[in-house]
Short mmCIF file of C-alpha atoms and ligand atoms in Angstrom, two decimals:
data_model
loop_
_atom_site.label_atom_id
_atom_site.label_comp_id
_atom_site.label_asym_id
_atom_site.label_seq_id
_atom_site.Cartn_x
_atom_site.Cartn_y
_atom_site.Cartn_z
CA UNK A 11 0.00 0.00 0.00
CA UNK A 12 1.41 3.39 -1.01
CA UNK A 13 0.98 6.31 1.34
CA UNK A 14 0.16 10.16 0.52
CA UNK A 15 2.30 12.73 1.66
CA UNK A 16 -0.70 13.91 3.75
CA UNK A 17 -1.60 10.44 4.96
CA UNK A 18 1.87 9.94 5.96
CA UNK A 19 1.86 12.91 7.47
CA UNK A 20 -1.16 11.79 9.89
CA UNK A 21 0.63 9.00 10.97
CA UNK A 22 3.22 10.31 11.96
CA UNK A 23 2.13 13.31 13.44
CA UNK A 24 3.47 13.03 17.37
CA UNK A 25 0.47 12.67 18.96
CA UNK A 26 1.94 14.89 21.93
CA UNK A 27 3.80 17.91 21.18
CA UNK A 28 5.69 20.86 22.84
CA UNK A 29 5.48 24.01 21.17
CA UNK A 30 7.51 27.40 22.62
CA UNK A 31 5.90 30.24 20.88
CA UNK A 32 7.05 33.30 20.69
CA UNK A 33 5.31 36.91 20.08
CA UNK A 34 7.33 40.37 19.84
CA UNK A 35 5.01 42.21 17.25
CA UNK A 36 4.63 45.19 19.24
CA UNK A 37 5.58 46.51 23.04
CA UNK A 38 5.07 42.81 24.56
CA UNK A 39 7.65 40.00 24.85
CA UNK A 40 5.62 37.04 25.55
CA UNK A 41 7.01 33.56 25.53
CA UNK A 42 5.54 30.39 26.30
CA UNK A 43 5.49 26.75 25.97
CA UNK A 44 2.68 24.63 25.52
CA UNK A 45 1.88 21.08 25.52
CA UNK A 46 -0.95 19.64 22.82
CA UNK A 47 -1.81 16.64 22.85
CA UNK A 48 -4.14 14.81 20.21
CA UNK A 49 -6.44 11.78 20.28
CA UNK A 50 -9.00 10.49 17.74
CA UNK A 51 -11.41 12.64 18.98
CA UNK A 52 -10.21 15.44 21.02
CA UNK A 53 -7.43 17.73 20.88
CA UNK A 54 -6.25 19.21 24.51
CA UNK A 55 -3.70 21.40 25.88
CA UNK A 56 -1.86 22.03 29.03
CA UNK A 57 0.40 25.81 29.32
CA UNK A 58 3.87 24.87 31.26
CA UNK A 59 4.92 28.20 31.57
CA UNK A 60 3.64 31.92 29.89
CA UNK A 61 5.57 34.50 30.16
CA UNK A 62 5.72 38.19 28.94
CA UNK A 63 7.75 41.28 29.54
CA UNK A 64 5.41 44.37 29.10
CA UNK A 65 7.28 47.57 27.79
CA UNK A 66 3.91 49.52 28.48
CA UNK A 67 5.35 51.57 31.55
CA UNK A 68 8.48 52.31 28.96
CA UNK A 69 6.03 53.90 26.43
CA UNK A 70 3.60 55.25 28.52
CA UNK A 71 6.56 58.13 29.53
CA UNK A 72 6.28 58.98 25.48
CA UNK A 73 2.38 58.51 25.24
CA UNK A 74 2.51 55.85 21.96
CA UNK A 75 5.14 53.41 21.08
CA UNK A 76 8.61 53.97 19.18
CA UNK A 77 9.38 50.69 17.18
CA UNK A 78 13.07 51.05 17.49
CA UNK A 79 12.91 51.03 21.66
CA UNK A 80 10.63 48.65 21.28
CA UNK A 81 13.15 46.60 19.90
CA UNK A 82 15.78 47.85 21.99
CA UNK A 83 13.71 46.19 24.81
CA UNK A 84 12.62 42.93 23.41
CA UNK A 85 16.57 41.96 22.36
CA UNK A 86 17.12 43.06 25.84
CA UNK A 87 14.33 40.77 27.25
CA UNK A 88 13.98 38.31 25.35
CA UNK A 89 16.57 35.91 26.21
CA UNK A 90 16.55 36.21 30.09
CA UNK A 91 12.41 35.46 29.63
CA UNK A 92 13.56 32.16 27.61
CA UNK A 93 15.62 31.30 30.17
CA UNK A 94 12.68 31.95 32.85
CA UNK A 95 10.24 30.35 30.23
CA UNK A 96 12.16 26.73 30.08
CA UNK A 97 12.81 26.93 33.79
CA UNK A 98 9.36 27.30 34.57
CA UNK A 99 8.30 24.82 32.20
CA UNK A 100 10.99 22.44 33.59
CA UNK A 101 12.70 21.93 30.28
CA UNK A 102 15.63 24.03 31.08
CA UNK A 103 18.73 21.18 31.83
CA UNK A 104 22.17 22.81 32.46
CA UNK A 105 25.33 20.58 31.17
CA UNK A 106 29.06 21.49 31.07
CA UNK A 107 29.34 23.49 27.87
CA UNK A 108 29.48 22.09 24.54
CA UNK A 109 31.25 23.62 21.59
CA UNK A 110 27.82 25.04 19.88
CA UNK A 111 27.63 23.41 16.28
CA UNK A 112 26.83 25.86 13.46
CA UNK A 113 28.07 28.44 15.19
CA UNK A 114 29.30 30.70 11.87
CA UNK A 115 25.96 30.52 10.43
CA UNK A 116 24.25 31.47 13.98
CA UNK A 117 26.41 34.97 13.81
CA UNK A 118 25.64 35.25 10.35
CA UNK A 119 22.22 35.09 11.43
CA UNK A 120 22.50 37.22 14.60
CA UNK A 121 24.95 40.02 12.74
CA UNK A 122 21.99 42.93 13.30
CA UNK A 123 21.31 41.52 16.86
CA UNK A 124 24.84 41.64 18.87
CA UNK A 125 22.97 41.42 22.07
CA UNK A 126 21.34 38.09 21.03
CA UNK A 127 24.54 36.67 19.81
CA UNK A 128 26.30 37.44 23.01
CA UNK A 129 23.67 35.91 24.54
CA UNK A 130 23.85 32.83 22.68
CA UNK A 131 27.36 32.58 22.79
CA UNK A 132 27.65 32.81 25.90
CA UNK A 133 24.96 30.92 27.01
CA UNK A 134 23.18 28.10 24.49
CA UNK A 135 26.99 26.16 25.08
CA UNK A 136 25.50 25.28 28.66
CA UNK A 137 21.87 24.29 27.50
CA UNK A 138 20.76 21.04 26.55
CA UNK A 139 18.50 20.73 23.43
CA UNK A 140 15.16 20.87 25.14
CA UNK A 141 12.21 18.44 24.45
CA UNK A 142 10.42 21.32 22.16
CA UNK A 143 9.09 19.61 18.74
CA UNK A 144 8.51 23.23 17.06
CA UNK A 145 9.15 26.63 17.58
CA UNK A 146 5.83 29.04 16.45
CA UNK A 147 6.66 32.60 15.95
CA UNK A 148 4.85 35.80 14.79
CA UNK A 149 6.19 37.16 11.44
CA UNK A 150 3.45 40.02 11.22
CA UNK A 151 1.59 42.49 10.80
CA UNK A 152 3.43 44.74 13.38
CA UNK A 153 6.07 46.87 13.97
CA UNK A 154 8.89 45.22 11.95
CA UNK A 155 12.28 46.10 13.84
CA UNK A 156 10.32 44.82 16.93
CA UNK A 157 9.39 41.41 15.00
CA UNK A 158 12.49 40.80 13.41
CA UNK A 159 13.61 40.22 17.29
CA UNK A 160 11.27 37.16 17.59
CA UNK A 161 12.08 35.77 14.13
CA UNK A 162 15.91 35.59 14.51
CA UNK A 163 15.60 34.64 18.18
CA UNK A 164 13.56 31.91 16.70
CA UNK A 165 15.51 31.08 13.90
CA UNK A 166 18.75 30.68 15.95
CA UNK A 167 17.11 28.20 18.18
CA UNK A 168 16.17 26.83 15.07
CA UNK A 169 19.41 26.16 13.97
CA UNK A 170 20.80 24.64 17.30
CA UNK A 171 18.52 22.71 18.37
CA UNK A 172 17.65 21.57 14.64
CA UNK A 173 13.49 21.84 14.98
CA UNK A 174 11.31 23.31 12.77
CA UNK A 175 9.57 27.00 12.95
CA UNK A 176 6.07 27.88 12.73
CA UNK A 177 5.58 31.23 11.17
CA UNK A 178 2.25 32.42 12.67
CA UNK A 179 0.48 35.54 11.43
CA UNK A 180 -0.28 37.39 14.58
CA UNK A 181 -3.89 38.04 13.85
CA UNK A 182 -4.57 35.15 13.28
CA UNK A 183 -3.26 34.06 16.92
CA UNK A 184 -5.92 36.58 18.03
CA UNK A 185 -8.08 34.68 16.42
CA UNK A 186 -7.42 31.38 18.29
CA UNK A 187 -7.46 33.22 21.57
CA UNK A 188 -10.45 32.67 22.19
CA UNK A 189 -10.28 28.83 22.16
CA UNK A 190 -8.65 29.46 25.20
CA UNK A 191 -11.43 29.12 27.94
CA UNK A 192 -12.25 31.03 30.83
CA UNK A 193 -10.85 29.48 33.44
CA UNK A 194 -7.29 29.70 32.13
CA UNK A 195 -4.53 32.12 32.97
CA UNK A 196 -6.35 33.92 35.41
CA UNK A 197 -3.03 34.28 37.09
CA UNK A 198 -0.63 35.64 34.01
CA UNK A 199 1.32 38.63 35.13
CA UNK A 200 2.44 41.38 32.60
CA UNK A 201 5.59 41.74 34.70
CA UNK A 202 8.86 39.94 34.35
CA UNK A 203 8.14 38.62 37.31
CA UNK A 204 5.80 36.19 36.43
CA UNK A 205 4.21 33.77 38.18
CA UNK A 206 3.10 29.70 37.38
CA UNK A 207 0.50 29.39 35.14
CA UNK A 208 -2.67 27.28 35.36
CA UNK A 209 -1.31 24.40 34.04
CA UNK A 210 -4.53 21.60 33.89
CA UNK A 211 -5.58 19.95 30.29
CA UNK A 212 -7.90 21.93 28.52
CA UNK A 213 -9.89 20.59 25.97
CA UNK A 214 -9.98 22.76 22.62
CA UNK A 215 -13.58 22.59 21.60
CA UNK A 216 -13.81 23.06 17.69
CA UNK A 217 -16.45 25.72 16.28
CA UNK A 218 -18.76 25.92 13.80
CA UNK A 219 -18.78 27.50 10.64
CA UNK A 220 -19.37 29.94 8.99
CA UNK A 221 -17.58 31.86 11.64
CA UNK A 222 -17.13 35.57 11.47
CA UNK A 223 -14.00 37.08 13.53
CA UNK A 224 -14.31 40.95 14.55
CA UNK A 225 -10.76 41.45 14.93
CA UNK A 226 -9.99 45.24 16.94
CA UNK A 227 -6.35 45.76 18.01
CA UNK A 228 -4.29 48.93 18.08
CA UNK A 229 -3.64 48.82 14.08
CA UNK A 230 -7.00 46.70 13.20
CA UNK A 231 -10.39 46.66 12.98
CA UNK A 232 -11.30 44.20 10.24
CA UNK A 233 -14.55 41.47 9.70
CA UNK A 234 -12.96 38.05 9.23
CA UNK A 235 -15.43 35.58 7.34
CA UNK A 236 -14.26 31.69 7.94
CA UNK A 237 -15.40 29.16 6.12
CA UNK A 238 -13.18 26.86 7.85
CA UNK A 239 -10.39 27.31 10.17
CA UNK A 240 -7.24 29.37 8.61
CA UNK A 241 -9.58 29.99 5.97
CA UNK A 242 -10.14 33.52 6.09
CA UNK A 243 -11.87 36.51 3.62
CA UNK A 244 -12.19 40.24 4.84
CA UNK A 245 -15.28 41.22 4.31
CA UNK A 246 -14.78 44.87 5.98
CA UNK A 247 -12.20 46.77 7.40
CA UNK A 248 -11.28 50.14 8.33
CA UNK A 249 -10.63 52.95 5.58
CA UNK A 250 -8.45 54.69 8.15
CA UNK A 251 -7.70 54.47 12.25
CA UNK A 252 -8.19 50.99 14.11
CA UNK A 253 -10.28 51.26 17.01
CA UNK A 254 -7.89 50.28 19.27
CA UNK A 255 -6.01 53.73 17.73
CA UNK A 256 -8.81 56.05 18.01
CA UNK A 257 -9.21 54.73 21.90
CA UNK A 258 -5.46 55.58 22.07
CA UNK A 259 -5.36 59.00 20.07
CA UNK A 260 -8.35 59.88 21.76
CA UNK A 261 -6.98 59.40 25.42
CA UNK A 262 -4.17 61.62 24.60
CA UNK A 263 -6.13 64.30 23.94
CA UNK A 264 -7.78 63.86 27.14
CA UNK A 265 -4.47 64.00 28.94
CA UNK A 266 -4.70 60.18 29.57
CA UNK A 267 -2.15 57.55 29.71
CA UNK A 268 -0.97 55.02 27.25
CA UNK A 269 -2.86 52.67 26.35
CA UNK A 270 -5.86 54.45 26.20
CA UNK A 271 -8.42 51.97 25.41
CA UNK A 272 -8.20 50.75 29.43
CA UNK A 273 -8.41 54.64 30.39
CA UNK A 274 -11.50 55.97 28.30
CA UNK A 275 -13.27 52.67 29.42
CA UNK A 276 -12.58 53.03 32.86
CA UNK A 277 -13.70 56.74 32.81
CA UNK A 278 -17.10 56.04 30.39
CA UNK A 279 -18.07 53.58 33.09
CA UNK A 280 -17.77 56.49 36.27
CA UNK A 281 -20.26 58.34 34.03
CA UNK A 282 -22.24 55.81 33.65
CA UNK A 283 -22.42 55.18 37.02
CA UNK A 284 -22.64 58.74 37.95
CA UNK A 285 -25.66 58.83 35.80
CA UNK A 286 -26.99 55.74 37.62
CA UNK A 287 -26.13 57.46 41.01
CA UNK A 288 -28.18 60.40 40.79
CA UNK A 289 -31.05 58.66 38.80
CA UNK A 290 -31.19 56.50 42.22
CA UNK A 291 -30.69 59.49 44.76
CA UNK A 292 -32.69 61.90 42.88
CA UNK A 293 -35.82 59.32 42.29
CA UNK A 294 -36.35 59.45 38.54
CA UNK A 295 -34.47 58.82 35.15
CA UNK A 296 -36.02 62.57 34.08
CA UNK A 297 -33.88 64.18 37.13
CA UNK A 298 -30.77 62.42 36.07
CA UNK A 299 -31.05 63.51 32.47
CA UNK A 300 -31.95 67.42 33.93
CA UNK A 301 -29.00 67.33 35.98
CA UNK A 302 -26.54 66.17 33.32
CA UNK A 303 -27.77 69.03 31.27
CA UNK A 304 -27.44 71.78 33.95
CA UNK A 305 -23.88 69.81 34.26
CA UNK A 306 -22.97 70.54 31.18
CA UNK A 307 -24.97 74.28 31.38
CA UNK A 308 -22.17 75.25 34.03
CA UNK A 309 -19.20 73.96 32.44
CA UNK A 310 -20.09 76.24 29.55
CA UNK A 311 -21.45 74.23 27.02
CA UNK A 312 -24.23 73.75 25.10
CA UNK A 313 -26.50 71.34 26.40
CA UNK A 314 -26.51 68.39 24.38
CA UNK A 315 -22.96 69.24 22.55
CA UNK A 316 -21.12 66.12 23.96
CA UNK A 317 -22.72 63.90 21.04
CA UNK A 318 -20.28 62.49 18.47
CA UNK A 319 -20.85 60.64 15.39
CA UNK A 320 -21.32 57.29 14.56
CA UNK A 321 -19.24 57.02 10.95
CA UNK A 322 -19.88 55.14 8.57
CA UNK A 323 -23.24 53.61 10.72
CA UNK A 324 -25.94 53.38 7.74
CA UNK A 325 -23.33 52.19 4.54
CA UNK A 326 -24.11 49.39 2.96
CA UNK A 327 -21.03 47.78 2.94
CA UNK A 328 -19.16 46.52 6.41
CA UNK A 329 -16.20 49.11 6.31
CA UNK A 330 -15.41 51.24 9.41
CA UNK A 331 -13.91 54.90 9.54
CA UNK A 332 -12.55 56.24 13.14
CA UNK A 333 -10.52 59.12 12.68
CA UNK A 334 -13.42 61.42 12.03
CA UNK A 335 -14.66 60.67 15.19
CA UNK A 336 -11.58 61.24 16.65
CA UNK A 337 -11.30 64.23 14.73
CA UNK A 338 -15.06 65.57 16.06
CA UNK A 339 -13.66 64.71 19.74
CA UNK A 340 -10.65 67.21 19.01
CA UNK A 341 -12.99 69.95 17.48
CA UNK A 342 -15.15 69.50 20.77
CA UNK A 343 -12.37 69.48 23.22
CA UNK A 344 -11.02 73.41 21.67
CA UNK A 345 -14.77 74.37 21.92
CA UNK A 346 -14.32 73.72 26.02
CA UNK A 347 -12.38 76.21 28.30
CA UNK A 348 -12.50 74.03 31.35
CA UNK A 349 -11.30 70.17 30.55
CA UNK A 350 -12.46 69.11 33.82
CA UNK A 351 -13.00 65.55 34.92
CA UNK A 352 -16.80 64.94 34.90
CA UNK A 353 -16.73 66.38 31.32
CA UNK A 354 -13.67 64.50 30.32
CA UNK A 355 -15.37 61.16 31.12
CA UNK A 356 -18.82 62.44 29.24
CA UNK A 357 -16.48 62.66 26.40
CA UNK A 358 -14.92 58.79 26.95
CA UNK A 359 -18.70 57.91 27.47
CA UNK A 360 -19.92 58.97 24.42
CA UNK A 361 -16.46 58.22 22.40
CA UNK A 362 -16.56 54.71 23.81
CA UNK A 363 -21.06 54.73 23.11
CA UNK A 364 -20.25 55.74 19.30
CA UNK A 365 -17.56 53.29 18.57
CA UNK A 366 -19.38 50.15 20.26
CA UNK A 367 -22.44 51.50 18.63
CA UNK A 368 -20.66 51.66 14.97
CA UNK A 369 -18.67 48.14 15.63
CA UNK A 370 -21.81 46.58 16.90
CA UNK A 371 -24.50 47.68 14.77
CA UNK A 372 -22.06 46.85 11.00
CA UNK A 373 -21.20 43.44 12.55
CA UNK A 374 -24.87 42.30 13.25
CA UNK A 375 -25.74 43.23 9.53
CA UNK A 376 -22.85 40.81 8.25
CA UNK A 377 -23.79 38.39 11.01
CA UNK A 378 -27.49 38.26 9.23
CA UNK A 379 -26.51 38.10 5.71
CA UNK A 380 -23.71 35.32 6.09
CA UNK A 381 -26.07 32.90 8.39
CA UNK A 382 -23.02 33.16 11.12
CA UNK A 383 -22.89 30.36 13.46
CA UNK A 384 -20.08 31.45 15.42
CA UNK A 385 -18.88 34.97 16.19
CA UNK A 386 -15.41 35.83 17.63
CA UNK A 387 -14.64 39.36 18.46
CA UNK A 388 -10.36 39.01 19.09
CA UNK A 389 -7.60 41.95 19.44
CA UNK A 390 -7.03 44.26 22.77
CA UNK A 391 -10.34 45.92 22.21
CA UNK A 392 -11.77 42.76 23.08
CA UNK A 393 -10.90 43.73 26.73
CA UNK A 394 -13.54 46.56 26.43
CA UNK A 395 -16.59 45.54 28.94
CA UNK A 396 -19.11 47.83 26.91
CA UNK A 397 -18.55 45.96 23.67
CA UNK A 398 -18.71 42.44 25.09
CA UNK A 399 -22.07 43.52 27.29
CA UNK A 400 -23.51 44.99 23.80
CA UNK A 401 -22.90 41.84 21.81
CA UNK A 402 -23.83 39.72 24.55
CA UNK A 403 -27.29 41.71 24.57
CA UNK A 404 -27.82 41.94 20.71
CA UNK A 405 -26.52 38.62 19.39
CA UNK A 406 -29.58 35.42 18.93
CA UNK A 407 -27.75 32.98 20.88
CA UNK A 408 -30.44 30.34 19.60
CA UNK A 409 -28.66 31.17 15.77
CA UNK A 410 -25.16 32.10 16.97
CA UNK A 411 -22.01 31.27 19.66
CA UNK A 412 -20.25 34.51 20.78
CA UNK A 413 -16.76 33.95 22.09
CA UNK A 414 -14.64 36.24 23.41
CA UNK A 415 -11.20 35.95 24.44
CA UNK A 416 -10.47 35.74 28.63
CA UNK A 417 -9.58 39.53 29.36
CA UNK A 418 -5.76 38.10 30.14
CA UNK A 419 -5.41 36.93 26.63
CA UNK A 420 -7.42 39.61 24.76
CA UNK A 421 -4.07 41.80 24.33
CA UNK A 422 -1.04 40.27 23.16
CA UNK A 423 0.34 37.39 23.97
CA UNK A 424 2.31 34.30 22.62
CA UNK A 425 -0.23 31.38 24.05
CA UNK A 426 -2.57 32.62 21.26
CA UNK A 427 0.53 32.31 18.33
CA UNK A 428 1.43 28.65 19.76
CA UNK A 429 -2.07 27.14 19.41
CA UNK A 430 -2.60 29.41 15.96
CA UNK A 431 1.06 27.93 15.19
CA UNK A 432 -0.57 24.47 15.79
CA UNK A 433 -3.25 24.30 13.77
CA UNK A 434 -1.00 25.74 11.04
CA UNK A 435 1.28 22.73 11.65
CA UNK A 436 -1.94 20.56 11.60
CA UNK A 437 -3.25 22.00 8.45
CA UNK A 438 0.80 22.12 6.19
CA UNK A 439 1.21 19.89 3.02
CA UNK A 440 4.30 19.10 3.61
CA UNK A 441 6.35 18.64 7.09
CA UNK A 442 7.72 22.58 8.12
CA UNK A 443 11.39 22.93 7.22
CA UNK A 444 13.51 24.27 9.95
CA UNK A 445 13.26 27.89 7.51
CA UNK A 446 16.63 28.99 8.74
CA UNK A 447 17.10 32.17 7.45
CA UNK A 448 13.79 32.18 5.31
CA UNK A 449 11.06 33.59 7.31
CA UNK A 450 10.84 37.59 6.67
CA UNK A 451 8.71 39.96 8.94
CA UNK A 452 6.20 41.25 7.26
CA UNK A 453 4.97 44.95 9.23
CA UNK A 454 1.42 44.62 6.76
CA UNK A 455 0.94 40.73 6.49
CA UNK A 456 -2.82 40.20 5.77
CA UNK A 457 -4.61 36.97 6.84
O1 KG4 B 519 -4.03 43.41 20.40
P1 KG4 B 519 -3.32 44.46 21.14
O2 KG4 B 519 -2.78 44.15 22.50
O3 KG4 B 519 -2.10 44.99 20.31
C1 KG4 B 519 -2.20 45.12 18.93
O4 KG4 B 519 -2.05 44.08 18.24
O5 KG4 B 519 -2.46 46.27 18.50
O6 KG4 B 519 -4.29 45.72 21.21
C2 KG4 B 519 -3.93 46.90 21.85
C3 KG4 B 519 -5.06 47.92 21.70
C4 KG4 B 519 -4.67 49.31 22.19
O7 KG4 B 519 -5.07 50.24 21.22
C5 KG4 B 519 -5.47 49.45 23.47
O8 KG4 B 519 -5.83 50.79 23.76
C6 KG4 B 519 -6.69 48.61 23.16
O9 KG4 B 519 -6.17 47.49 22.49
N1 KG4 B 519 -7.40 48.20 24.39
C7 KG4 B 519 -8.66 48.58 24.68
C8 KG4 B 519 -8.95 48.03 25.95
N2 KG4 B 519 -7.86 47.31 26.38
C9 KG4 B 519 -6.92 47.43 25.39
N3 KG4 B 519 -9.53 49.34 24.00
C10 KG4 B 519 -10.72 49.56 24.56
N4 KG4 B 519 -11.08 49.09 25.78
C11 KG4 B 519 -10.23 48.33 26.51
N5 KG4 B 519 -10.61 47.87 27.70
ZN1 ZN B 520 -2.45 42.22 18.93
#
């Protein structure tokens, strides 16, 4: 009996497999390994160790990120959170050193990364090759200085350890987020400190299709039709600013910290509640709305004025468009003399009320006309209470599944590129080469 190359494939498949995964596309380090195991029936995975080294109190000091400090930091990082990584998932074994094997071609690769190579130099001669079958890795979109960090980190292992690498497209790893569930993680830290993960067997249920992804990050906001997993067609997308961006831009201009999207939210929701407040002293819904007015009445401005607006909301097709509502929030700010704080968090209610309104009301429409059975929404906007409460009000759950991600893995992180970079093994032709040398970042990769 003669074999295919796919049936082969299947057979030999290990049936359990370590992947370290690692994600640098933007101001997070995040390593991790995970264990996947694979029956007949049931796929299931267990995290050893997660790690990431958050460069968010680094940017915050310049209000956005620079991508060549954020590649200073992750060749700083990265290596020292490896280290940490294998430790933790007790696959780090120190022997006396050994003379490192290719190493001309591993300071060939390294020549734009010095720090790396000292690292390696110094270092890999003491490790022992590791019981990791593959390495995944995020090759884009993103900042490329800051993934080209990852991809020779990963290629160098590559090369020593002689294992293949899993280029993984990093929205598509926000995609398979939300396979992740709930209970996982709850106790991932954003420090370099870290701290041991949850590390029981999770089952990884499969969805069904057609599945629609709403994917909002920092430099997305795009509708993600599946017919199948990894088989993707945008269907809408922004024609300018991501969501995630507007959230950010729009923080700055209300003298808020980076990342904004956690600020504005945090501030919509104390007007909310402020609004709820006085409804509930005052006796009546009519007293609350009369008192916001006479609010806004002594802060010197028009009654009403704080109402921005919703782009885009009526077109027929399921594109977005966020920077003239950021652009409507700057016009409104120069109209008022005093920026105070009850008026800057009417203005992050009604920012963060247009944009869940806009997001919400496009992606129900495609949700309709494409019989969706199962709705993601992935990305760091994800994270935002107001959208998930909205969808979980407005979706059928009789027609369709909603999942979101767990708030831990909603923004960036590298469990979300090792099971993407799984299913990508699952799903390749032929057996992944080792790529040394071959895998490019790519800042504008498209799914
Ligand atoms: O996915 P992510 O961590 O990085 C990118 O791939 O871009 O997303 C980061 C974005 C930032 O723009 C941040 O402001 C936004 O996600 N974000 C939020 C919230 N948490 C993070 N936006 C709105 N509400 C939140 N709670
Ligand atoms: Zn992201």
């Amino acid at each position: 009996m003669t074999l295919t190359m796919s049936e082969v494939r299947i057979l030999y498949r290990p049936q359990i497999m370590k992947i370290l995964s690692i994600e640098t596309s933007c101001d997070e380090t995040a390593l991790s390994v995970l264990e996947i195991k694979e029956t007949t029936r049931q796929k299931s995975f267990k995290i050893l160790s997660n790690n990431i080294a958050s460069q968010i109190e680094l940017h915050r000091q310049y209000g956005g990120v620079f991508p060549m400090m954020a590649k200073r930091e992750h060749s700083k990082n990265i290596f020292p959170l490896f280290i940490k990584t294998l430790k933790e998932a007790k696959l780090l074994k120190i022997s006396k050193p050994q003379i490192l094997k290719n190493s001309k071609k591993l300071e060939k690769l390294l020549e734009r990364e010095l720090e790396l190579l000292e690292y390696f130099l110094k270092e890999m001669p003491k490790i022992k090759k590791p019981e990791i079958d593959a390495i995944a890795v995020t090759r884009g979109p993103g900042l490329e200085p800051a993934l080209w960090v990852g991809i020779n980190f990963a290629q160098a292992l590559s090369l020593i350890w002689n294992i293949p690498i899993i280029p993984v497209n990093h929205m598509e790893g926000h995609i398979f987020s939300v396979l992740v569930p709930d209970l996982v993680n709850k106790k991932i830290t954003r420090s370099s400190e870290g701290s041991q993960p949850d590390t029981r067997n999770f089952f990884i249920n499969s969805i069904e299709f057609p599945a629609l992804s709403l994917l909002v990050s920092g430099g997305h906001t795009e509708l993600i039709l599946m017919k199948d997993f990894l088989k993707y067609k945008k269907i809408g997308q922004t024609r300018d600013d991501a969501a995630g961006e507007a959230f950010d831009k729009v923080a700055r201009m209300l003298g808020l910290p980076y990342p904004g999207g956690p600020e504005i939210s945090r501030l919509a929701e104390k007007a909310r509640i402020d609004v709820l407040r006085s409804i509930a002293q005052r006796g009546g819904a009519s007293i609350a709305i009369s008192q916001q007015r006479d609010m806004r009445a002594e802060q010197n401005i028009n009654p009403g004025v704080i109402n921005l607006p919703r782009p885009m909301l009526n077109t027929k097709d399921f594109d977005f468009s966020f920077s003239g509502l950021k652009t409507a929030v700057l016009y409104l700010i120069k109209k008022i003399p005093d920026l105070n704080d009850k008026i800057k968090a009417e203005i992050a209610r009604e920012f963060e009320d247009a944009t869940v309104e806009v997001l919400v009301s496009k992606t129900l429409k495609a949700i309709k006309k494409y019989k969706i059975k199962t709705f993601i929404v992935a990305g760091g906007v994800a994270a935002n209470k107001r959208l998930k409460k909205t969808f979980e009000e407005k979706i059928d759950k009789k027609e369709t599944d909603l999942l979101f991600p767990t708030k831990e893995l909603s923004t960036d992180n590298s469990v979300m590129i090792a099971l993407a970079g799984y299913f990508q093994y699952l799903n390749k032709k032929r057996p992944f080469g080792s790529a040394r040398g071959k895998i490019k970042a790519q800042g504008n990769l498209e799914l």
